[in-house]
C-alpha cells in the first residue's frame, strides 16, 4: 500500500517534470503555428484559439489596428493556430530539396561513422599494441580545442583541395568530428564482450576479420545503433561547418536552408520555427524508437584505455 | 585423429615468463589432462596448441607437421571454453553449424553432423533456443556439441566444467570420458581440479610455474609422485607432510620427528635411494594411516597415539584431524569407526606406502 | 613541404570531389544578405540577365550579415570566394584594409560613379570600394495610425504622448500597451540620439568621440524613458519590439526602412523622423548607409569583365526601380531618383526627409571597436551598474584601446626569428626525443599489423581533419595575424600569450568558465542520476517517460537555445509569466543583468545536458546486480545508505568517462552562451572562454590573440583531462 502511494507520487512528479522539460520545444511548435510572424506572446498557451474580432467603428477592420484575415469566412479573425507556415515551407521553399540533401549527407556520414568507428574501436578494445593508450587519449584531445578556431584553417585546407561546395568535404569533416565519441563508446561496448567468443570463432575456422563481422558486430548492434544515431545527429543538424563549405544554394542542407529564414533584423519566425520542428522530428523519432538501445548500448567504458 | 608434439615451447608476456620450455608428446587418441594451480601456465599451453597464442620459441607439431605459423582456423582443432563462448545471437543449431558453415559444408552434411552430436548429447529439443534460454549444463552440452560436429583432429578443453555445480560436474565428467571412448579422438583437457584429472585422464601432466613437474598415468602419479608438489596436488584429502630426519641404523632405517620415530620397512620402494639422506619430508596419504581397531597390520613402532581435534564425516570415511608434534595430520579411516572429536586414538602409519621428499 | 604532401595524399585519397562546371557557361557568384522578400526579386532580375546573356550564370548565396562577413573573409583568404559580395557599406572598412576586395576606381571609368548619389559610392583611403544600389538603412519613427494621429515633433511630446499611450487596457495591473518600443539596448539604435544631443560618436579623422556631454545626456535620456517616464518596456530586444508593434501593443517603434515590408499588411502605419530633442532643439541623426556590391580581389581576367557587367546591371536604374516598385527601396541612381515611381511613393518621400537629417554611416574598420566599446558601457548603464559619466569615459577609453589593438602591427623581430628556428629544430628534435617510442612503434608495426589496419581509416580521418587546423592555430598564435596583416602575416613571438595572461579580464572569464562547467556538470550528473533512479523503479508508463525526457537532447541546440531566450524575456517570457501571474513574484530581468543572464545560460544548458547523463546513469543502474541491494537490506542499510554505499560507487566507473567528456564539451560549448546571451550581453559579462575567443577572432579581428587563447584553453583542458583520467583510473581499480 505504502509502496503504491510512493510509486504514484514519483509518477506524478516525473510527469510534471517531463511536461516542464518539453515546454521549450512545445513553445517552438506554438510559434510555428502562429500566423503573425512573431516570436513572442504573453501567454503560456502553446496553441491559440481563433479570436473573435471586434469592429466597434464599423470600418470592417479589426479595431486593434490590424487588417484581419478571415479566409474561412466564419466571421472570426484568423489569428489562431494554423499550419500556414508548414504549408508555405513545403510548397514555396526548397525545404524538401534541403531535406533530401541533408538525408544524403547524413546517411553517408552515418555509414562512414559506423564502419570506421566499429573497426577502429575493435582494434582498440582487442589488440595490445604500441600507441593504443596514446591513441585513445589523442582521440579525446581532439575534443578539447575550441572548434570555432578550426573553421578558418578548415576552409583554407578544403579550398586547397577543391572540396568547397562539395559534399565530400562536408562528409569528411562530419564523419571525423563524430568519430572520437563513437570510437570511445564502441570500445566501451566491445570491452563488455568476452574475448572467448572470437577465440571460439577462430577455432571454428574464422580469421580475425571474419570473427569480427560474423560474431562481434551482430552482438554489438545496440552500440552500433548508438554510433549511427550520433553520427546522424551530428550531421543532420550541423550548421557552422556547412555554412563555410556549402555556398551553392542547390547543395544546401536543412540547417542552412533554415538559417536563410533568419536575418539579423528580420527573421521569418513562422517559417523558421516550422522548419525547426520539421528538422527535429526525424531525430526525435529516431531517439524515441532507439531509446532502449540508448540505455543498453551507450557504454563509454573505462578510461583505462 | 592425431598426435601432438610440443618441443621446448616457451612463452612470455612482456617480462613475465609463463611457459618455460615444455616438451610434451601427446599420442593419437589419448586423453591428456593438464593440471596445476592457477597461473601455472596450463591454459596458456592449451591456447598455444590451439593457435590462439603464439609461442616465443619452440615448435608445435600436429601429425608431424609444424603448425607454429598456422592460424587457429586452419589447425582443425576444436576447443571448449570455460564460459562455453556460445554465440549469443545464434540459436543452438546455428551455434553448432557455425564452424561447418565456415568450412562451406553442404546443408545436408551440416544437418547430419548436428543430428549426430545432438543424439550423443541428448540436446535435440534445444536446437531452436538461444544460449540465453539454456541452463548451465545445457550450455555445456551445446559447447561440447559444437566441438563434436567439427570432427576435429583433437579436442581442447579449457576448464569446461568449472562453472557447473558439483553434481552436474561429476555427471559431465563421466559423459566426457564416455565421449572420448566413443570418438577415440585426441583430447587435451585443462583443469585445476585433480579429481577431474584423475578420473578422466589417460595421462596427466602436472604443471607448476610454466614447467611440467610430472607426466604420467593417474595411478603412477598417485603412487609415485616425483616431488612434494605433485604429491600434494594429487589426492584428496591432501597428503600429510611431516618434517623429520632419516636415521640409518644399519639394517633399520628410521624416520625421526621431534616426537616420534617411524620405522621404514626394507621393501619400501625408495629404501635404497633414501638411505644416504638425512633431513627430509615424509609424505603419507590420509588413507595410509589406519585406525588401530581396523588395521590388519599392527606395528607398534609406527603407531602413534594422538588426540583427535576434529572429525569430518563423509559417510564412507571419517577424516580425523590431529596433530603430530608441530605437524597436522589427517587420517582417513573407515566410516564405521565411532571416533569423535577429542578422543584419543591410535593411528597406524603404513610406512610401506610412504614417500620421502628432499626438503 | 609536409602540408603539400598532406594535400597530395588527401587529394589522391578522395580523388575528384568537385564536379566540373559546364565549360561554356561562366558562373558569377554573388553572396548577399538581402532580406527575405528582396531575395526573390534579386533572383528575378538575375534570371532576366541570364536570359539576355546565356553564357553567364548567376549563383546567389544568402548569408546573415555577420556570417557573410566572416565567410567572405575566410574564403577570400583561401584564395576563392564569390566574385561579388553584397552587403552594408560598413563591411568595406575591414574588407579593404584586409585587401580582399578590389578598388572599383581601377576597374570602372570615373564617369560610371557619377551616375550615383554621393552616399552610394563608398570611398575609403582614396579609393572606391563599393557601389550601392539602395540608400537608407536608416532609423525612423514608425507609428500605428489607429492608435495615434500624428507623430511627436520633439522629445517632450514623445514623452507626453508615450505616457498617454502606455496603458493597462485590461486592468490586471500590468502594462499591455506601450507608447514606444524599440531595440534600445543595441548601440546602433541609440546612436541617432547622440546627434540629437549635438555630437557624433566618431570624429572626422576616425577617432572615437564618446566621452562627450551628448553621450552622457543620451544615456540619461534613454534611462529616463524607461525608468522615469516608463513609456518603454524594461527589457526589449528587436524581436519583442517588432512583435509588440505588430500586434498593436505598441503605438510607436523606432525601426529601419527594412521593416516596412514586414509591417505592410499587418499594421496601418506611417513614418516620421525621430523627434527633435527638446533640450537642444536638434534632430537626432540616424545613420544613413548604402548597401551595395564589391568585387572580390581574387576576380581577374575575363571573369572580372563579366563581373563588371553584372555589377553594372544590378546597380542600373531599371533594376533599382524594380526593387523600389516591389519593396519601396530608396534608389541610389540619379536617373532612378527622377522617376515617377520614386516621386509618387509617399513612403519614400517621407523617408527622404528622414535621410536628410541623417549622417552617413562611417565605413572605417575602427567603427567595430567603437560599437563594441559603446555597447558594453551602454548596457552597463542601462543595467544600473555604473553611472553615465563613467560609462561615457570608459566607452571612449576602451574604444581607443580596442582600436590600438586592432590596428597594431607587431613587426617580426629577433624573437620571431628565434621562434622559427626553435620550431625548425623541434621538428627534428621531437622525433629524436621520442626515438625509443618510435622505434618500438615501428618494430611492432608488423606484429600488430591487423590492429593497425583496423584503426588506420578512422584515425586518418580524425587526425587529417584536426592536425592541420591545429598546427595552423599554433602558428597563428605566435604570429601578428590580425586585421591589418590579413594577407601578409609573420611570426613574431609569444606576445599574444603574454597578453592573455596579463589581461585581468581573462581571469574573470576563466573563473566564469570554471563556474559554468562545474555548475553544469553538477546539475547534469545529479539531475541525470536522480531521474535515472526514479525511472529505474517499477513505474507506470516508464518507457514513455524515459523517452520523453531524452527529447531535449534530440532537438538541435540552436533551435532550443532560441526558444529559451524567448522564454527568458522579462515581460513576455514564459518563465516570468509563471513567476508573476502564478507565483506572485517580481519579474526577473533575465537578460539585462549580468548574473541573471549567466543564470539563464546555465538553466538552458542544464536542460540541454541532463538527458545524456540520465541515459548513461540508466545503463549503469541496470548493470548493478540486484543481490547487492538485497544484501544491503539484510544488513539493515537504509535507502540513503544503499544509495551512497552501493549505487554511487557502482555508478562511478560508468559515469566517469561521461563526466570527463561532458566536462570538455561543456567547457567548449559556445552555442548556448552565444545564442541565449546574444553574444555575451549584457556588457560582455556572460562570456565563457570559447565565446570570448569567437568574439576576439570574428568580431574584433584579433586572430592571433584568439588563437593564443584557444591554445590556452586546450592546455587547460588537456591538463584537467589527463589528471582526472589518472584519478579515475585509480578509483576504477578499486571496483573492478
mmCIF file of N, CA, C and O in Angstrom, chain B residues 245-281:
data_model
loop_
_atom_site.group_PDB
_atom_site.id
_atom_site.type_symbol
_atom_site.label_atom_id
_atom_site.label_comp_id
_atom_site.label_asym_id
_atom_site.label_seq_id
_atom_site.Cartn_x
_atom_site.Cartn_y
_atom_site.Cartn_z
ATOM 1 N N UNK B 245 63.951 -36.429 10.152
ATOM 2 C CA UNK B 245 65.309 -36.801 9.763
ATOM 3 C C UNK B 245 65.379 -38.314 9.555
ATOM 4 O O UNK B 245 64.744 -39.060 10.297
ATOM 5 N N UNK B 246 66.077 -38.735 8.572
ATOM 6 C CA UNK B 246 66.247 -40.170 8.358
ATOM 7 C C UNK B 246 67.477 -40.643 9.128
ATOM 8 O O UNK B 246 68.528 -39.999 9.100
ATOM 9 N N UNK B 247 67.285 -41.741 9.835
ATOM 10 C CA UNK B 247 68.427 -42.290 10.587
ATOM 11 C C UNK B 247 68.744 -43.661 10.011
ATOM 12 O O UNK B 247 67.864 -44.526 9.971
ATOM 13 N N UNK B 248 69.924 -43.793 9.580
ATOM 14 C CA UNK B 248 70.320 -45.081 9.018
ATOM 15 C C UNK B 248 71.033 -45.898 10.088
ATOM 16 O O UNK B 248 72.195 -45.673 10.396
ATOM 17 N N UNK B 249 70.311 -46.835 10.745
ATOM 18 C CA UNK B 249 70.919 -47.671 11.788
ATOM 19 C C UNK B 249 71.305 -49.033 11.228
ATOM 20 O O UNK B 249 70.787 -50.034 11.693
ATOM 21 N N UNK B 250 72.095 -49.050 10.166
ATOM 22 C CA UNK B 250 72.484 -50.327 9.564
ATOM 23 C C UNK B 250 71.305 -50.983 8.914
ATOM 24 O O UNK B 250 70.845 -50.528 7.872
ATOM 25 N N UNK B 251 70.756 -52.043 9.512
ATOM 26 C CA UNK B 251 69.629 -52.780 8.948
ATOM 27 C C UNK B 251 68.364 -51.932 8.975
ATOM 28 O O UNK B 251 67.524 -52.015 8.093
ATOM 29 N N UNK B 252 68.247 -51.114 10.013
ATOM 30 C CA UNK B 252 66.994 -50.367 10.191
ATOM 31 C C UNK B 252 67.113 -48.919 9.750
ATOM 32 O O UNK B 252 68.024 -48.229 10.160
ATOM 33 N N UNK B 253 66.162 -48.592 8.941
ATOM 34 C CA UNK B 253 66.106 -47.202 8.529
ATOM 35 C C UNK B 253 64.908 -46.576 9.233
ATOM 36 O O UNK B 253 63.801 -47.101 9.185
ATOM 37 N N UNK B 254 65.147 -45.534 9.952
ATOM 38 C CA UNK B 254 64.026 -44.904 10.654
ATOM 39 C C UNK B 254 63.924 -43.434 10.283
ATOM 40 O O UNK B 254 64.894 -42.811 9.855
ATOM 41 N N UNK B 255 62.686 -42.941 10.426
ATOM 42 C CA UNK B 255 62.428 -41.524 10.193
ATOM 43 C C UNK B 255 62.044 -40.908 11.518
ATOM 44 O O UNK B 255 61.092 -41.332 12.163
ATOM 45 N N UNK B 256 62.833 -39.907 11.926
ATOM 46 C CA UNK B 256 62.638 -39.390 13.268
ATOM 47 C C UNK B 256 62.118 -37.945 13.218
ATOM 48 O O UNK B 256 62.684 -37.081 12.579
ATOM 49 N N UNK B 257 60.972 -37.758 13.856
ATOM 50 C CA UNK B 257 60.492 -36.384 14.031
ATOM 51 C C UNK B 257 60.797 -35.986 15.442
ATOM 52 O O UNK B 257 61.389 -36.758 16.186
ATOM 53 N N UNK B 258 60.351 -34.789 15.796
ATOM 54 C CA UNK B 258 60.646 -34.329 17.150
ATOM 55 C C UNK B 258 60.051 -35.253 18.211
ATOM 56 O O UNK B 258 60.632 -35.495 19.250
ATOM 57 N N UNK B 259 58.857 -35.806 17.879
ATOM 58 C CA UNK B 259 58.182 -36.576 18.926
ATOM 59 C C UNK B 259 58.152 -38.076 18.642
ATOM 60 O O UNK B 259 57.944 -38.854 19.548
ATOM 61 N N UNK B 260 58.286 -38.441 17.406
ATOM 62 C CA UNK B 260 58.148 -39.852 17.082
ATOM 63 C C UNK B 260 59.270 -40.350 16.196
ATOM 64 O O UNK B 260 59.993 -39.575 15.604
ATOM 65 N N UNK B 261 59.309 -41.675 16.146
ATOM 66 C CA UNK B 261 60.250 -42.298 15.226
ATOM 67 C C UNK B 261 59.503 -43.376 14.471
ATOM 68 O O UNK B 261 58.782 -44.180 15.072
ATOM 69 N N UNK B 262 59.612 -43.357 13.134
ATOM 70 C CA UNK B 262 58.918 -44.353 12.319
ATOM 71 C C UNK B 262 59.939 -45.281 11.694
ATOM 72 O O UNK B 262 60.977 -44.839 11.222
ATOM 73 N N UNK B 263 59.554 -46.508 11.640
ATOM 74 C CA UNK B 263 60.471 -47.474 11.019
ATOM 75 C C UNK B 263 60.068 -47.687 9.569
ATOM 76 O O UNK B 263 58.875 -47.789 9.252
ATOM 77 N N UNK B 264 61.060 -47.701 8.729
ATOM 78 C CA UNK B 264 60.764 -47.866 7.307
ATOM 79 C C UNK B 264 61.066 -49.298 6.915
ATOM 80 O O UNK B 264 62.194 -49.778 7.094
ATOM 81 N N UNK B 265 60.051 -49.980 6.405
ATOM 82 C CA UNK B 265 60.285 -51.380 6.026
ATOM 83 C C UNK B 265 61.259 -51.436 4.859
ATOM 84 O O UNK B 265 61.298 -50.527 4.034
ATOM 85 N N UNK B 266 62.043 -52.486 4.806
ATOM 86 C CA UNK B 266 63.062 -52.503 3.752
ATOM 87 C C UNK B 266 62.534 -52.889 2.368
ATOM 88 O O UNK B 266 63.247 -52.851 1.394
ATOM 89 N N UNK B 267 61.219 -53.188 2.322
ATOM 90 C CA UNK B 267 60.646 -53.371 0.972
ATOM 91 C C UNK B 267 60.118 -52.042 0.408
ATOM 92 O O UNK B 267 59.455 -52.000 -0.615
ATOM 93 N N UNK B 268 60.378 -50.971 1.128
ATOM 94 C CA UNK B 268 59.928 -49.653 0.661
ATOM 95 C C UNK B 268 60.584 -49.303 -0.669
ATOM 96 O O UNK B 268 61.772 -49.555 -0.864
ATOM 97 N N UNK B 269 59.832 -48.792 -1.559
ATOM 98 C CA UNK B 269 60.318 -48.505 -2.915
ATOM 99 C C UNK B 269 61.527 -47.595 -2.942
ATOM 100 O O UNK B 269 62.401 -47.721 -3.795
ATOM 101 N N UNK B 270 61.596 -46.667 -2.000
ATOM 102 C CA UNK B 270 62.670 -45.674 -2.039
ATOM 103 C C UNK B 270 63.819 -46.045 -1.113
ATOM 104 O O UNK B 270 64.732 -45.257 -0.908
ATOM 105 N N UNK B 271 63.750 -47.292 -0.550
ATOM 106 C CA UNK B 271 64.671 -47.679 0.523
ATOM 107 C C UNK B 271 66.123 -47.386 0.193
ATOM 108 O O UNK B 271 66.822 -46.705 0.928
ATOM 109 N N UNK B 272 66.560 -47.845 -0.951
ATOM 110 C CA UNK B 272 67.968 -47.673 -1.301
ATOM 111 C C UNK B 272 68.298 -46.223 -1.592
ATOM 112 O O UNK B 272 69.356 -45.717 -1.237
ATOM 113 N N UNK B 273 67.349 -45.596 -2.188
ATOM 114 C CA UNK B 273 67.569 -44.198 -2.612
ATOM 115 C C UNK B 273 67.776 -43.271 -1.421
ATOM 116 O O UNK B 273 68.644 -42.416 -1.435
ATOM 117 N N UNK B 274 66.958 -43.485 -0.382
ATOM 118 C CA UNK B 274 66.964 -42.513 0.705
ATOM 119 C C UNK B 274 67.938 -42.843 1.829
ATOM 120 O O UNK B 274 68.082 -42.078 2.768
ATOM 121 N N UNK B 275 68.584 -43.960 1.694
ATOM 122 C CA UNK B 275 69.497 -44.400 2.751
ATOM 123 C C UNK B 275 70.487 -43.322 3.148
ATOM 124 O O UNK B 275 70.780 -43.106 4.319
ATOM 125 N N UNK B 276 70.974 -42.620 2.159
ATOM 126 C CA UNK B 276 72.033 -41.634 2.432
ATOM 127 C C UNK B 276 71.479 -40.276 2.849
ATOM 128 O O UNK B 276 72.231 -39.369 3.169
ATOM 129 N N UNK B 277 70.142 -40.108 2.799
ATOM 130 C CA UNK B 277 69.583 -38.790 3.133
ATOM 131 C C UNK B 277 69.580 -38.547 4.631
ATOM 132 O O UNK B 277 69.657 -39.465 5.432
ATOM 133 N N UNK B 278 69.455 -37.294 4.981
ATOM 134 C CA UNK B 278 69.219 -37.063 6.414
ATOM 135 C C UNK B 278 67.919 -36.269 6.600
ATOM 136 O O UNK B 278 66.844 -36.854 6.676
ATOM 137 N N UNK B 279 68.003 -34.954 6.651
ATOM 138 C CA UNK B 279 66.753 -34.187 6.834
ATOM 139 C C UNK B 279 65.902 -34.277 5.583
ATOM 140 O O UNK B 279 66.396 -34.065 4.475
ATOM 141 N N UNK B 280 64.632 -34.612 5.752
ATOM 142 C CA UNK B 280 63.742 -34.679 4.608
ATOM 143 C C UNK B 280 62.294 -34.634 5.087
ATOM 144 O O UNK B 280 62.021 -34.470 6.272
ATOM 145 N N UNK B 281 61.388 -34.721 4.111
ATOM 146 C CA UNK B 281 59.974 -34.672 4.453
ATOM 147 C C UNK B 281 59.349 -36.022 4.197
ATOM 148 O O UNK B 281 59.572 -36.624 3.144
#
